[in-house]
PDB file of C-alpha atoms in Angstrom:
ATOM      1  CA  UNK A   1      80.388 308.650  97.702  1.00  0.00           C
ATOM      2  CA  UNK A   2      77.660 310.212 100.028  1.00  0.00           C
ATOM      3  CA  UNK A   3      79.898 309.179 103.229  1.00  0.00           C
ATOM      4  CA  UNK A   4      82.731 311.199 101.209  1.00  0.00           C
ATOM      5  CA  UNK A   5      80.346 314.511 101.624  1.00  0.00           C
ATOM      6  CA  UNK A   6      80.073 313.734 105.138  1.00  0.00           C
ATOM      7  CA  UNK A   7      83.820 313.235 106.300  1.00  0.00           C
ATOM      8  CA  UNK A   8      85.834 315.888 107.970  1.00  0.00           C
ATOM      9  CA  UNK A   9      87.680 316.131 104.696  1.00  0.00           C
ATOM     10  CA  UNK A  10      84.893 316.264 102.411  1.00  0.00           C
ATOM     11  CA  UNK A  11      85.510 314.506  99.176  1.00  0.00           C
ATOM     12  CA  UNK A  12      84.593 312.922  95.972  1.00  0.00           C
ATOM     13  CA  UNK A  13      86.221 310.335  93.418  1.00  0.00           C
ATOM     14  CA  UNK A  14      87.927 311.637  90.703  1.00  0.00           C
ATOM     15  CA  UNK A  15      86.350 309.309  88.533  1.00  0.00           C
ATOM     16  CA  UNK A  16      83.468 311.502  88.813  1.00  0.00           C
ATOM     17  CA  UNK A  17      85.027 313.809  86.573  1.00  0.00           C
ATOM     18  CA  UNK A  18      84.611 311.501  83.539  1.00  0.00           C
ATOM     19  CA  UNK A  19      81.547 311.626  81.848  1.00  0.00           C
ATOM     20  CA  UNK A  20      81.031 312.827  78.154  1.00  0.00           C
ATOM     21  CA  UNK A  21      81.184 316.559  79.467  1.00  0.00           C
ATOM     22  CA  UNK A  22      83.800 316.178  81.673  1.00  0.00           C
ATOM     23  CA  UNK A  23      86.177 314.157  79.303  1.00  0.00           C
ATOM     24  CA  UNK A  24      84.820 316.670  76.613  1.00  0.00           C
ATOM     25  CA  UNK A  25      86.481 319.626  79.227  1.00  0.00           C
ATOM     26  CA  UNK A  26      89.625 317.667  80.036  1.00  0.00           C
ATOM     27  CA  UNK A  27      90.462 317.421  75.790  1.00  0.00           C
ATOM     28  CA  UNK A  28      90.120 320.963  76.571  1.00  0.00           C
ATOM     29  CA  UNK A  29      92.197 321.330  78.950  1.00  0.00           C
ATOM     30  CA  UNK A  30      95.264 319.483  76.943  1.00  0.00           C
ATOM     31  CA  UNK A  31      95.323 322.362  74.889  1.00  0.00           C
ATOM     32  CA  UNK A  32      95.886 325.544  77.365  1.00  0.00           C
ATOM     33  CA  UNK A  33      99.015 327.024  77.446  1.00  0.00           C
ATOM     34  CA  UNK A  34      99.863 326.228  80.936  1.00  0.00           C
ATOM     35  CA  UNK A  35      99.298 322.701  80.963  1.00  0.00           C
ATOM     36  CA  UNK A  36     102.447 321.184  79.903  1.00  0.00           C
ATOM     37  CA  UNK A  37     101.725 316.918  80.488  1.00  0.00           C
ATOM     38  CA  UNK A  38      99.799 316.468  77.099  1.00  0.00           C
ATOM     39  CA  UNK A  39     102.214 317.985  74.435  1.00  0.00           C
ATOM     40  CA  UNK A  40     105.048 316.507  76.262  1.00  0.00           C
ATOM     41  CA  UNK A  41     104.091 313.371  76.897  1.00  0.00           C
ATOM     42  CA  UNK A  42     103.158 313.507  72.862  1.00  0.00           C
ATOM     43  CA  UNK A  43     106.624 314.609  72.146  1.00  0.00           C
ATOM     44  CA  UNK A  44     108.612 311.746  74.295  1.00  0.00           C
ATOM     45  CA  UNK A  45     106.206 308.895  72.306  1.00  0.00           C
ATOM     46  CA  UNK A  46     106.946 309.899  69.226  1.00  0.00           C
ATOM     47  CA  UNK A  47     110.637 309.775  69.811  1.00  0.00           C
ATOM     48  CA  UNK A  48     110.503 306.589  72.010  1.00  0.00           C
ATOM     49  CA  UNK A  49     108.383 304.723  69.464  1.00  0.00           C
ATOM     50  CA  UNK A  50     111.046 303.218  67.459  1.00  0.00           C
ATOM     51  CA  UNK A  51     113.116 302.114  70.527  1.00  0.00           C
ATOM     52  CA  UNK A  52     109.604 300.522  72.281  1.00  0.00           C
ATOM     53  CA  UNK A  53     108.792 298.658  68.862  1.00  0.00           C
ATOM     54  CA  UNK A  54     112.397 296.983  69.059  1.00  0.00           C
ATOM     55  CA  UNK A  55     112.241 296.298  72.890  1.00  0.00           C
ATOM     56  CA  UNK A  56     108.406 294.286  72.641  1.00  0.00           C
ATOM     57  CA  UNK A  57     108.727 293.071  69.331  1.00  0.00           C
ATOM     58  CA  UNK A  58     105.143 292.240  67.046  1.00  0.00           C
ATOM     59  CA  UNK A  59     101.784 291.411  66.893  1.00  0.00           C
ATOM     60  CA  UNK A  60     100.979 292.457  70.240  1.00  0.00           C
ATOM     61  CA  UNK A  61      97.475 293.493  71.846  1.00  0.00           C
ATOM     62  CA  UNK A  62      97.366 296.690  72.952  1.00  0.00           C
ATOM     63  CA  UNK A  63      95.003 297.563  75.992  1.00  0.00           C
ATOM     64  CA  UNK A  64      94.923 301.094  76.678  1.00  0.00           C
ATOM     65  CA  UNK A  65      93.544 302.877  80.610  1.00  0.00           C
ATOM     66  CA  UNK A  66      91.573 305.287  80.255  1.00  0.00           C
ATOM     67  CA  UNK A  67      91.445 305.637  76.535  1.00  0.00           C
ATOM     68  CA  UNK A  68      89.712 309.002  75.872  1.00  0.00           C
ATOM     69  CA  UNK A  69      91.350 310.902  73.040  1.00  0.00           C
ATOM     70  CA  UNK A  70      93.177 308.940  70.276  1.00  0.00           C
ATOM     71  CA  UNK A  71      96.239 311.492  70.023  1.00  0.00           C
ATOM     72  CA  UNK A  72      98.895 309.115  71.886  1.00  0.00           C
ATOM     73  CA  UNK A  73      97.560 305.908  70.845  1.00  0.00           C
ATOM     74  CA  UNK A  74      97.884 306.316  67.144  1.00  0.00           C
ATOM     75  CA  UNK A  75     101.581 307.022  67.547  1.00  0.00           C
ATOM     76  CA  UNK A  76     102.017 303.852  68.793  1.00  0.00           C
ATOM     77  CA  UNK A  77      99.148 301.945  66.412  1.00  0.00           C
ATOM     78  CA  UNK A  78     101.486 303.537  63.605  1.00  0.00           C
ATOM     79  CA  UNK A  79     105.113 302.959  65.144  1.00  0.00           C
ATOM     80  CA  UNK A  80     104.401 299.128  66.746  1.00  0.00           C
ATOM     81  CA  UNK A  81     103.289 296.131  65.109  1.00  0.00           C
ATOM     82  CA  UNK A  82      99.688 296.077  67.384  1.00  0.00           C
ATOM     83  CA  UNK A  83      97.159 293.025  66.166  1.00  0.00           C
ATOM     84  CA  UNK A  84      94.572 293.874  68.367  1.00  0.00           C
ATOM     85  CA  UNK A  85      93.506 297.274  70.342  1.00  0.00           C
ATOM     86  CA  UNK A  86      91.567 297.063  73.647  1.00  0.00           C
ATOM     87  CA  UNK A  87      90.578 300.801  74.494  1.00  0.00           C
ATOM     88  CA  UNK A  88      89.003 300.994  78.339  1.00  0.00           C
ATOM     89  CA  UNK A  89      87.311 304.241  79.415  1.00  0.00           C
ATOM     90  CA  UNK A  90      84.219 305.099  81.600  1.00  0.00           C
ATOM     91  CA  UNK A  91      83.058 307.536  79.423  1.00  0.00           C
ATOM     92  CA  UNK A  92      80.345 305.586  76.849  1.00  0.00           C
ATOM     93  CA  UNK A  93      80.289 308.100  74.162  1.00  0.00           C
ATOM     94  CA  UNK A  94      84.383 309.085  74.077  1.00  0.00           C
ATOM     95  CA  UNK A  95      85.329 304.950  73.894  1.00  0.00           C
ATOM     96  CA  UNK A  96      82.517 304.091  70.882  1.00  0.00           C
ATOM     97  CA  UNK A  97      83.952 307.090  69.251  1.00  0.00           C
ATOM     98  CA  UNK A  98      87.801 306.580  69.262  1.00  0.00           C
ATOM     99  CA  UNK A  99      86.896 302.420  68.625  1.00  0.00           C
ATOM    100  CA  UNK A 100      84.884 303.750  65.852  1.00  0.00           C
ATOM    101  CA  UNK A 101      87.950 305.666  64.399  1.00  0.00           C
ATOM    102  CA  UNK A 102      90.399 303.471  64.690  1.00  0.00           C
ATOM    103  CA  UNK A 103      88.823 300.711  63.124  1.00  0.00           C
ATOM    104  CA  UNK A 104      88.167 302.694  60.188  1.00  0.00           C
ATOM    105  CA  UNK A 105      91.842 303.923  59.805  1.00  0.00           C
ATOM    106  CA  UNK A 106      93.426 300.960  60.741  1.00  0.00           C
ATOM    107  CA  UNK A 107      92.026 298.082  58.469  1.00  0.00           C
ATOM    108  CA  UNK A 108      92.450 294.890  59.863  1.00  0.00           C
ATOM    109  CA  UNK A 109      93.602 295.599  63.408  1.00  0.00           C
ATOM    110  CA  UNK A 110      90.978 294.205  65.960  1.00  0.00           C
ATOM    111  CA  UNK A 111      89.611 296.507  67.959  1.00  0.00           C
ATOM    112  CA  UNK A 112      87.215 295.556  70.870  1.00  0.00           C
ATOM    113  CA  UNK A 113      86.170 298.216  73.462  1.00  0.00           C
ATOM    114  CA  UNK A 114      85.615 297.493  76.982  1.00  0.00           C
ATOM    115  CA  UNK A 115      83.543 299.798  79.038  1.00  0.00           C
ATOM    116  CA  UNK A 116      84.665 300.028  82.533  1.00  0.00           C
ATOM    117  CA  UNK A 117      86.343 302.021  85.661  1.00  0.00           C
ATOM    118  CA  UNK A 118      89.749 300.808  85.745  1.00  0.00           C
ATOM    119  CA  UNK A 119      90.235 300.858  89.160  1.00  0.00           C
ATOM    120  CA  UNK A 120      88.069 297.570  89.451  1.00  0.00           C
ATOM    121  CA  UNK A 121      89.023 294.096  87.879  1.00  0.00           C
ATOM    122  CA  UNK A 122      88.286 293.942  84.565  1.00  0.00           C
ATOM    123  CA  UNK A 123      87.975 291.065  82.342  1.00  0.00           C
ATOM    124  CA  UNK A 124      89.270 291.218  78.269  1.00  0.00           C
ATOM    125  CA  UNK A 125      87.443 290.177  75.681  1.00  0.00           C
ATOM    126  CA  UNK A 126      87.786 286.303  74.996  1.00  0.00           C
ATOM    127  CA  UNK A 127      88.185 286.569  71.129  1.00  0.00           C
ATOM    128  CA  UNK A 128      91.812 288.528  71.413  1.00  0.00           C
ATOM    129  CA  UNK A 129      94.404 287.166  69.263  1.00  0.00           C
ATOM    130  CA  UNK A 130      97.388 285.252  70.824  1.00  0.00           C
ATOM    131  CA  UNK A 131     100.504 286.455  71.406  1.00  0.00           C
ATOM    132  CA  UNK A 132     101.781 289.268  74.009  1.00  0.00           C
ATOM    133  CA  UNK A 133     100.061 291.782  75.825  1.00  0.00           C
ATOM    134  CA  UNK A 134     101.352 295.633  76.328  1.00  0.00           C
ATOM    135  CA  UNK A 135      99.371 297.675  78.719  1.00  0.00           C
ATOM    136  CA  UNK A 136      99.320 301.825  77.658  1.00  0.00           C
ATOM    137  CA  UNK A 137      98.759 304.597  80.522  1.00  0.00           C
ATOM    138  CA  UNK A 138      99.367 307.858  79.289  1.00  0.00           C
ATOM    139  CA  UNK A 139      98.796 310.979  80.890  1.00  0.00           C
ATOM    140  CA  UNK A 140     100.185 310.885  84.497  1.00  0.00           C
ATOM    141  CA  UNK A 141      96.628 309.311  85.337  1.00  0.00           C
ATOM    142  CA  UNK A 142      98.536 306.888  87.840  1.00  0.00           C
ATOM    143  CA  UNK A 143      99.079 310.101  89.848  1.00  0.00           C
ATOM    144  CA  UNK A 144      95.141 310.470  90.822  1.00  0.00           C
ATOM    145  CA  UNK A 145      96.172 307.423  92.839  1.00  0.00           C
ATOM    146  CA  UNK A 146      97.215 307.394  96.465  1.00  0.00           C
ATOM    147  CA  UNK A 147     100.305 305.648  96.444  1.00  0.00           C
ATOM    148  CA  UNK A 148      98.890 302.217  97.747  1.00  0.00           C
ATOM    149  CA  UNK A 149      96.281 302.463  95.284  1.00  0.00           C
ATOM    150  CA  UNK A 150      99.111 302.591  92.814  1.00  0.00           C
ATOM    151  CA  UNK A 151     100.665 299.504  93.915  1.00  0.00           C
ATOM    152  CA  UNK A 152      97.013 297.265  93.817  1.00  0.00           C
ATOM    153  CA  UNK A 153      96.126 299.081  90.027  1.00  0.00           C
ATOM    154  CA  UNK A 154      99.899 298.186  89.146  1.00  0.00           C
ATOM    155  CA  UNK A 155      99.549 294.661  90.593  1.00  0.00           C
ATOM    156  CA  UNK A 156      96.021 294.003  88.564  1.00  0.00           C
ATOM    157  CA  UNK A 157      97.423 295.216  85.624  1.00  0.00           C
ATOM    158  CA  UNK A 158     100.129 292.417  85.592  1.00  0.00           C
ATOM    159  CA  UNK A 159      97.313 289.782  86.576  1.00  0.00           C
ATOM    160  CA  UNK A 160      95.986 290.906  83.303  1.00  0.00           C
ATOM    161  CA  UNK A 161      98.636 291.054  81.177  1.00  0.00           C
ATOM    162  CA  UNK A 162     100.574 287.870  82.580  1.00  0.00           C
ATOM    163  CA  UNK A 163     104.154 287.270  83.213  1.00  0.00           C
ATOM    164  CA  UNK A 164     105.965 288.921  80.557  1.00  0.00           C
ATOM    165  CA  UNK A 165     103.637 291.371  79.399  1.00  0.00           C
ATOM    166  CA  UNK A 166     104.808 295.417  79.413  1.00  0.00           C
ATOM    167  CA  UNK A 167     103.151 298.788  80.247  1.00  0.00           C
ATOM    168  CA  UNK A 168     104.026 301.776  78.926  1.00  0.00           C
ATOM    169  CA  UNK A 169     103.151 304.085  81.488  1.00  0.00           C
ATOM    170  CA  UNK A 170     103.553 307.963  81.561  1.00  0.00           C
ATOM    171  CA  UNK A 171     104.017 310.091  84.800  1.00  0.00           C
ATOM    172  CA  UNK A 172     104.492 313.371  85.840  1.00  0.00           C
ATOM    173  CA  UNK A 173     107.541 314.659  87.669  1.00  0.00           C
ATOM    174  CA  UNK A 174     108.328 316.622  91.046  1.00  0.00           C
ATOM    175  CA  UNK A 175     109.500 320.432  89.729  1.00  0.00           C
ATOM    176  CA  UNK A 176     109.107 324.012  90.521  1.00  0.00           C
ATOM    177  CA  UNK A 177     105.783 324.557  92.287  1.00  0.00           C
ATOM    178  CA  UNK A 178     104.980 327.402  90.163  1.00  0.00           C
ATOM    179  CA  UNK A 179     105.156 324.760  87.371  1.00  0.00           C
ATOM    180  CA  UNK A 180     102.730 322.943  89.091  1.00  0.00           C
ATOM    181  CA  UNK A 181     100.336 325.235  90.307  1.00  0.00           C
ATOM    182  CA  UNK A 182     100.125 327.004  86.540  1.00  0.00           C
ATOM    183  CA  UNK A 183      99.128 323.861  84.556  1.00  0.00           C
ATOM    184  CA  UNK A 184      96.286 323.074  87.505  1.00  0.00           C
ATOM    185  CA  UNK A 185      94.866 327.025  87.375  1.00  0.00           C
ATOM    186  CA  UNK A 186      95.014 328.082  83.726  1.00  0.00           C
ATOM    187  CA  UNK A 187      93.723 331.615  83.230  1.00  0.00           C
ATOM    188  CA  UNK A 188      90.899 330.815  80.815  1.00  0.00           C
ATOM    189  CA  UNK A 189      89.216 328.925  83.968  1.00  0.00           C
ATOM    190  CA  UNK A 190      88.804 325.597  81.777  1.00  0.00           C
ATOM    191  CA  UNK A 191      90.237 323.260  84.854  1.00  0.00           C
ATOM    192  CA  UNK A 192      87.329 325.465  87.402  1.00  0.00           C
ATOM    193  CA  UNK A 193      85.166 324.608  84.648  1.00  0.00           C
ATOM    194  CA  UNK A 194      86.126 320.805  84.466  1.00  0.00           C
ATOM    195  CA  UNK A 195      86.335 320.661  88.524  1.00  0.00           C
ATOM    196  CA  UNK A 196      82.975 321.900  88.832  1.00  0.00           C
ATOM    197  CA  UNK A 197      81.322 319.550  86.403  1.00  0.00           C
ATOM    198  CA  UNK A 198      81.549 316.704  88.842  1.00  0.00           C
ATOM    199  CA  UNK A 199      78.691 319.413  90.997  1.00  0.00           C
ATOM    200  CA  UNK A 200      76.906 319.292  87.613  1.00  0.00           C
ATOM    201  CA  UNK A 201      77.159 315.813  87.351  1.00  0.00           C
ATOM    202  CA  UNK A 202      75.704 315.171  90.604  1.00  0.00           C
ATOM    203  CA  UNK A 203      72.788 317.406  90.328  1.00  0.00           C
ATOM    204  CA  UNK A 204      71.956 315.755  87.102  1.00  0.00           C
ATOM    205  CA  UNK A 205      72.335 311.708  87.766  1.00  0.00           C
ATOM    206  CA  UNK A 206      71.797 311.912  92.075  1.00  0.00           C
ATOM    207  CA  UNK A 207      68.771 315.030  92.361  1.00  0.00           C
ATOM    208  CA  UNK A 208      71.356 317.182  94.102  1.00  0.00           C
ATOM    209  CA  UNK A 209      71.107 320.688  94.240  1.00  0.00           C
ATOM    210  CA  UNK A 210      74.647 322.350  94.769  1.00  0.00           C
ATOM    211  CA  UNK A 211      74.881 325.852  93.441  1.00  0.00           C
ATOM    212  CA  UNK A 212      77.844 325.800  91.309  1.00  0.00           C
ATOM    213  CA  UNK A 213      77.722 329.683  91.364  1.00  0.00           C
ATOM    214  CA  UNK A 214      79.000 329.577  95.294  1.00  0.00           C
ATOM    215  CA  UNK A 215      81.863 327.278  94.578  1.00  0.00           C
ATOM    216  CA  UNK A 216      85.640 328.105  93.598  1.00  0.00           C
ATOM    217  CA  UNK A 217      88.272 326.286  92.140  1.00  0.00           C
ATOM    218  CA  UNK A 218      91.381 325.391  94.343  1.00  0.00           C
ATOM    219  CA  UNK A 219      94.233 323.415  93.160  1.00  0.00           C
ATOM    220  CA  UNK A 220      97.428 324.045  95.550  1.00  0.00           C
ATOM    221  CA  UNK A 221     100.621 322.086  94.868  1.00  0.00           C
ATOM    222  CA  UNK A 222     101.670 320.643  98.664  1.00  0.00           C
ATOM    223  CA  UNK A 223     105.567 319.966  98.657  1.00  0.00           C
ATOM    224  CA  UNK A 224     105.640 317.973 101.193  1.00  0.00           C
ATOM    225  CA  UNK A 225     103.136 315.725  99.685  1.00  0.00           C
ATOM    226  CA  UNK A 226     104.504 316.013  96.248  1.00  0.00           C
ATOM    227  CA  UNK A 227     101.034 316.239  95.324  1.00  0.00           C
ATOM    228  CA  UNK A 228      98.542 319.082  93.760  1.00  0.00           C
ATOM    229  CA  UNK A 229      95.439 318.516  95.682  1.00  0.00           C
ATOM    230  CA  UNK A 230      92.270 319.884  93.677  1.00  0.00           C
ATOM    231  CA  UNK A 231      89.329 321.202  95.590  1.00  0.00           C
ATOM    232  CA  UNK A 232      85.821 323.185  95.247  1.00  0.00           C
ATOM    233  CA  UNK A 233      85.556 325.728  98.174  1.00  0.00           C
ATOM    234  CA  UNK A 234      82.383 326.645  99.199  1.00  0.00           C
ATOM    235  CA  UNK A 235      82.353 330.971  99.260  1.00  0.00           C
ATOM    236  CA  UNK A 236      79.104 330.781 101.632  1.00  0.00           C
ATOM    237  CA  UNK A 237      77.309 328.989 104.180  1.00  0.00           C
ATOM    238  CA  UNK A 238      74.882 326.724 102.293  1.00  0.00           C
ATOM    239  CA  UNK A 239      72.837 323.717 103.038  1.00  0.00           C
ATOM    240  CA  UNK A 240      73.215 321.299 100.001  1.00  0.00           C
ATOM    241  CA  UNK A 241      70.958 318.330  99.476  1.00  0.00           C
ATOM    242  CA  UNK A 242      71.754 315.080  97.153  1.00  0.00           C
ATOM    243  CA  UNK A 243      68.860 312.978  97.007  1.00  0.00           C
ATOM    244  CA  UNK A 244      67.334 312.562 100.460  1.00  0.00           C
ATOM    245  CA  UNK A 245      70.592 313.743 102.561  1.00  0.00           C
ATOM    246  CA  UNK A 246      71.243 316.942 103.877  1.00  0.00           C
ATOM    247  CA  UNK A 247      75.094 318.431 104.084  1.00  0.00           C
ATOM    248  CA  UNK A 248      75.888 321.695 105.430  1.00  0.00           C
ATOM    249  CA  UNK A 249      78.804 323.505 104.558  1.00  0.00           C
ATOM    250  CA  UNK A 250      80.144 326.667 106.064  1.00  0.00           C
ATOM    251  CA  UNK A 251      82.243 329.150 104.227  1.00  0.00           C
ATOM    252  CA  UNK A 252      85.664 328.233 103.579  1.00  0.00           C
ATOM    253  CA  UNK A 253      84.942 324.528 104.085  1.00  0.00           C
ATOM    254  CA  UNK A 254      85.841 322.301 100.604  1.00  0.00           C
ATOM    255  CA  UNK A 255      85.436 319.094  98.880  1.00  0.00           C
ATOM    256  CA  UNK A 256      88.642 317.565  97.692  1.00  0.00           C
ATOM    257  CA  UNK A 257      87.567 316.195  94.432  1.00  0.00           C
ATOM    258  CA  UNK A 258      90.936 314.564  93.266  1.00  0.00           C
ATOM    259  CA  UNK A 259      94.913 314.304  93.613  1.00  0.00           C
ATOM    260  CA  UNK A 260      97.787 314.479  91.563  1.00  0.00           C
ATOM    261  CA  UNK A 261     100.530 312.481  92.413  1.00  0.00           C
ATOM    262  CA  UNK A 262     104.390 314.020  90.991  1.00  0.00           C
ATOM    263  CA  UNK A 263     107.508 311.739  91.087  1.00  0.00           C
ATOM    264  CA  UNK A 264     110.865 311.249  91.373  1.00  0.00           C
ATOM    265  CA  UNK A 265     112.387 308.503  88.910  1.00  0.00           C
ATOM    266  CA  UNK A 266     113.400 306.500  91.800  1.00  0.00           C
ATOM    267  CA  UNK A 267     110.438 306.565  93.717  1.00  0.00           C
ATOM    268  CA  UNK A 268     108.497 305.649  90.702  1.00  0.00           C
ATOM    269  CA  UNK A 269     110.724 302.339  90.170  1.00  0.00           C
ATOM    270  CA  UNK A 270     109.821 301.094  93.742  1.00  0.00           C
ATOM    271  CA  UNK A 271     106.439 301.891  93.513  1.00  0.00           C
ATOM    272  CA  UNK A 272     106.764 299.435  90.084  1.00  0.00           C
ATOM    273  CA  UNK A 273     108.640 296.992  91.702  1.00  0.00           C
ATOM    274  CA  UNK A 274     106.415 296.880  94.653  1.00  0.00           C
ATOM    275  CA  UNK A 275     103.720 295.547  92.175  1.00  0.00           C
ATOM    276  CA  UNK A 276     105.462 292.797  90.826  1.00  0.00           C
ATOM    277  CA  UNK A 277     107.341 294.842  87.813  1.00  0.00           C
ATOM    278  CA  UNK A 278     110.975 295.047  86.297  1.00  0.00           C
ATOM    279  CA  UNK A 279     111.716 298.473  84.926  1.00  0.00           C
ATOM    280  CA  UNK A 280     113.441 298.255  81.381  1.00  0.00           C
ATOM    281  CA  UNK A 281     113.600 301.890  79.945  1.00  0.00           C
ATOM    282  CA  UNK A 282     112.861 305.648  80.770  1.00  0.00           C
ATOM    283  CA  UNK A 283     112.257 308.081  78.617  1.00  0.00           C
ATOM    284  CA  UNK A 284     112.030 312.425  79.538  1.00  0.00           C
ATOM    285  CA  UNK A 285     111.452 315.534  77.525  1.00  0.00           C
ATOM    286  CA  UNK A 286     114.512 317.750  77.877  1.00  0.00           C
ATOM    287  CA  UNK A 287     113.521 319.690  80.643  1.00  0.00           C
ATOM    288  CA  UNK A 288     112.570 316.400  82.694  1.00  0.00           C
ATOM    289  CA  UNK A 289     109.346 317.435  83.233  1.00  0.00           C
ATOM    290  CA  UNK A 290     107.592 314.157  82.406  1.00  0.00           C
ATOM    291  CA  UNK A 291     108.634 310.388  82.166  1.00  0.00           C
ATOM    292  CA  UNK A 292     107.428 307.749  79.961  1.00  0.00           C
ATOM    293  CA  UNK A 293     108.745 304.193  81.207  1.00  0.00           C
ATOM    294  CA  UNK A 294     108.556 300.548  80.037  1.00  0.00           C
ATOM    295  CA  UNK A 295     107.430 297.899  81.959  1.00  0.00           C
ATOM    296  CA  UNK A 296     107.441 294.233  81.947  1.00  0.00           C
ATOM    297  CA  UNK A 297     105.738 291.966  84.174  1.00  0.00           C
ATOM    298  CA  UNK A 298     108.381 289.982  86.377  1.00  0.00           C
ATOM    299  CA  UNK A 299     106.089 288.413  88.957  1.00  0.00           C
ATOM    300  CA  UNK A 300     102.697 288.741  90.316  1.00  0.00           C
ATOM    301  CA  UNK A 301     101.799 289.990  93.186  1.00  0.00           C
ATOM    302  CA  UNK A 302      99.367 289.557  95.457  1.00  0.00           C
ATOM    303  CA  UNK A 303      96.737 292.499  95.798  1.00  0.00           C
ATOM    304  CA  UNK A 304      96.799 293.848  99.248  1.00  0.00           C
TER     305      UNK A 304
END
């Protein structure tokens, strides 16, 4: 992280983002006006339930990336026949919660929560029931990841699941960038607020000191990228230390704090294929905004 500071680029992982504030600010940000992923994403589940519950069949476990909120889940806990629910997140507080309320409105489903960043291996509990495996990834999350990334998260996950198992995967699509540049600079400021918390963060957990008065929110869309790249720009020179190193940063200068990956359909299915997966079914909201896919494991690849 500290050599991120100190590249040309200066950066920081977007997994920095989640702890109990920041996931607490990102809820928040599913509900602004301008950000389009979360209600439509909501709205293509609910109508591909039905047609996912005939293509997996029953009594599967259900291990969910990135848990957070329970919104999307339930519609599949109460449209598929799911034994057992595996909800991953790196936020403590957000993944006892949602286990917490699930089990309680879902008697008898198992429910064991794993705490951990899903971009490492991870390793499921050992008392799961038997029987198939679906993987869930909602909310365009697999565009944070460079597209290599992609492939080695995407190639884990079917390690995991083993041949045969699905993901359900949701992804945002290439459009308009006014679109794009609207749902990543609402006017209420709540994605500023959620981009500087990972400054807040930092000062709190590694003794830093950056000012979060003296830094601005930036989140262009870049075309010919296909990608909204989200920055803080610093409005001053300032010296900034975290812990017991020094970084100077003049004004203008920025730390890219995450990316945001947009699709076409095709280039999605290679990027799936590449990882060892056969593509089964799309589904889109009406203005093809966003894409919800199922998966299936086919073969497994070899991490790069």
């Amino acid at each position: 992280m500290l050599q991120g500071l100190a590249d040309e680029q200066s950066w920081l992982p977007s997994k920095l983002f989640y702890d109990d504030e920041g996931s607490r600010l990102f809820e928040a940000i599913c509900d602004v006006d301008e950000y389009y992923p979360t209600r439509t994403e909501l709205g293509i589940l609910e109508a591909c339930r039905s047609d996912v519950a005939e293509a997996v069949g029953g009594q599967l476990t259900l291990v969910e990336y990135g848990s957070g909120s329970t919104k999307k889940v339930r519609l599949l806990l109460d449209g598929l026949d799911i034994a057992a629910y595996v909800p991953i997140d790196i936020s403590r507080w957000y993944l006892e919660e949602a286990a917490e309320k699930l089990a309680g409105s879902h008697p008898g489903l198992v429910v064991r929560p794993v705490l951990a960043d899903f971009n490492q291996d991870i390793r499921l509990p050992d008392d799961l029931p038997p029987g198939p495996r679906m993987a869930f990834f909602p909310g365009g999350t697999i565009g944070n990841l460079r597209p290599h990334d992609a492939v080695d998260f995407l190639s884990r996950t079917g390690k995991t699941l083993g041949t045969g198992g699905y993901l359900l995967i949701g992804y945002d699509l290439r459009k308009e960038p006014q679109r794009l540049h609207a749902a990543y600079n609402d006017r209420a400021g709540v994605t500023a607020d959620f981009n500087r918390n990972v400054l807040r963060r930092l000062n709190s957990e590694l003794d830093a000191d950056f000012d979060l008065d003296h830094w601005l929110h930036y989140a262009p869309y870049v075309p010919a990228r296909g990608r909204i790249e989200m920055h803080l720009v610093s409005d001053r020179n300032q010296e900034v230390h975290v812990g017991d190193e020094t970084f100077h940063f003049y004004r203008g200068d920025s730390i890219r704090t995450e990316l945001s990956h947009k699709y076409t359909r095709p280039g999605f299915d290679s990027l799936a294929e590449a990882a060892g997966f056969e593509v089964m079914r799309h589904w889109m909201d009406d203005e093809q905004l966003f894409c919800v896919s199922l998966l299936r494991v086919s073969a497994l690849s070899v991490i790069r």
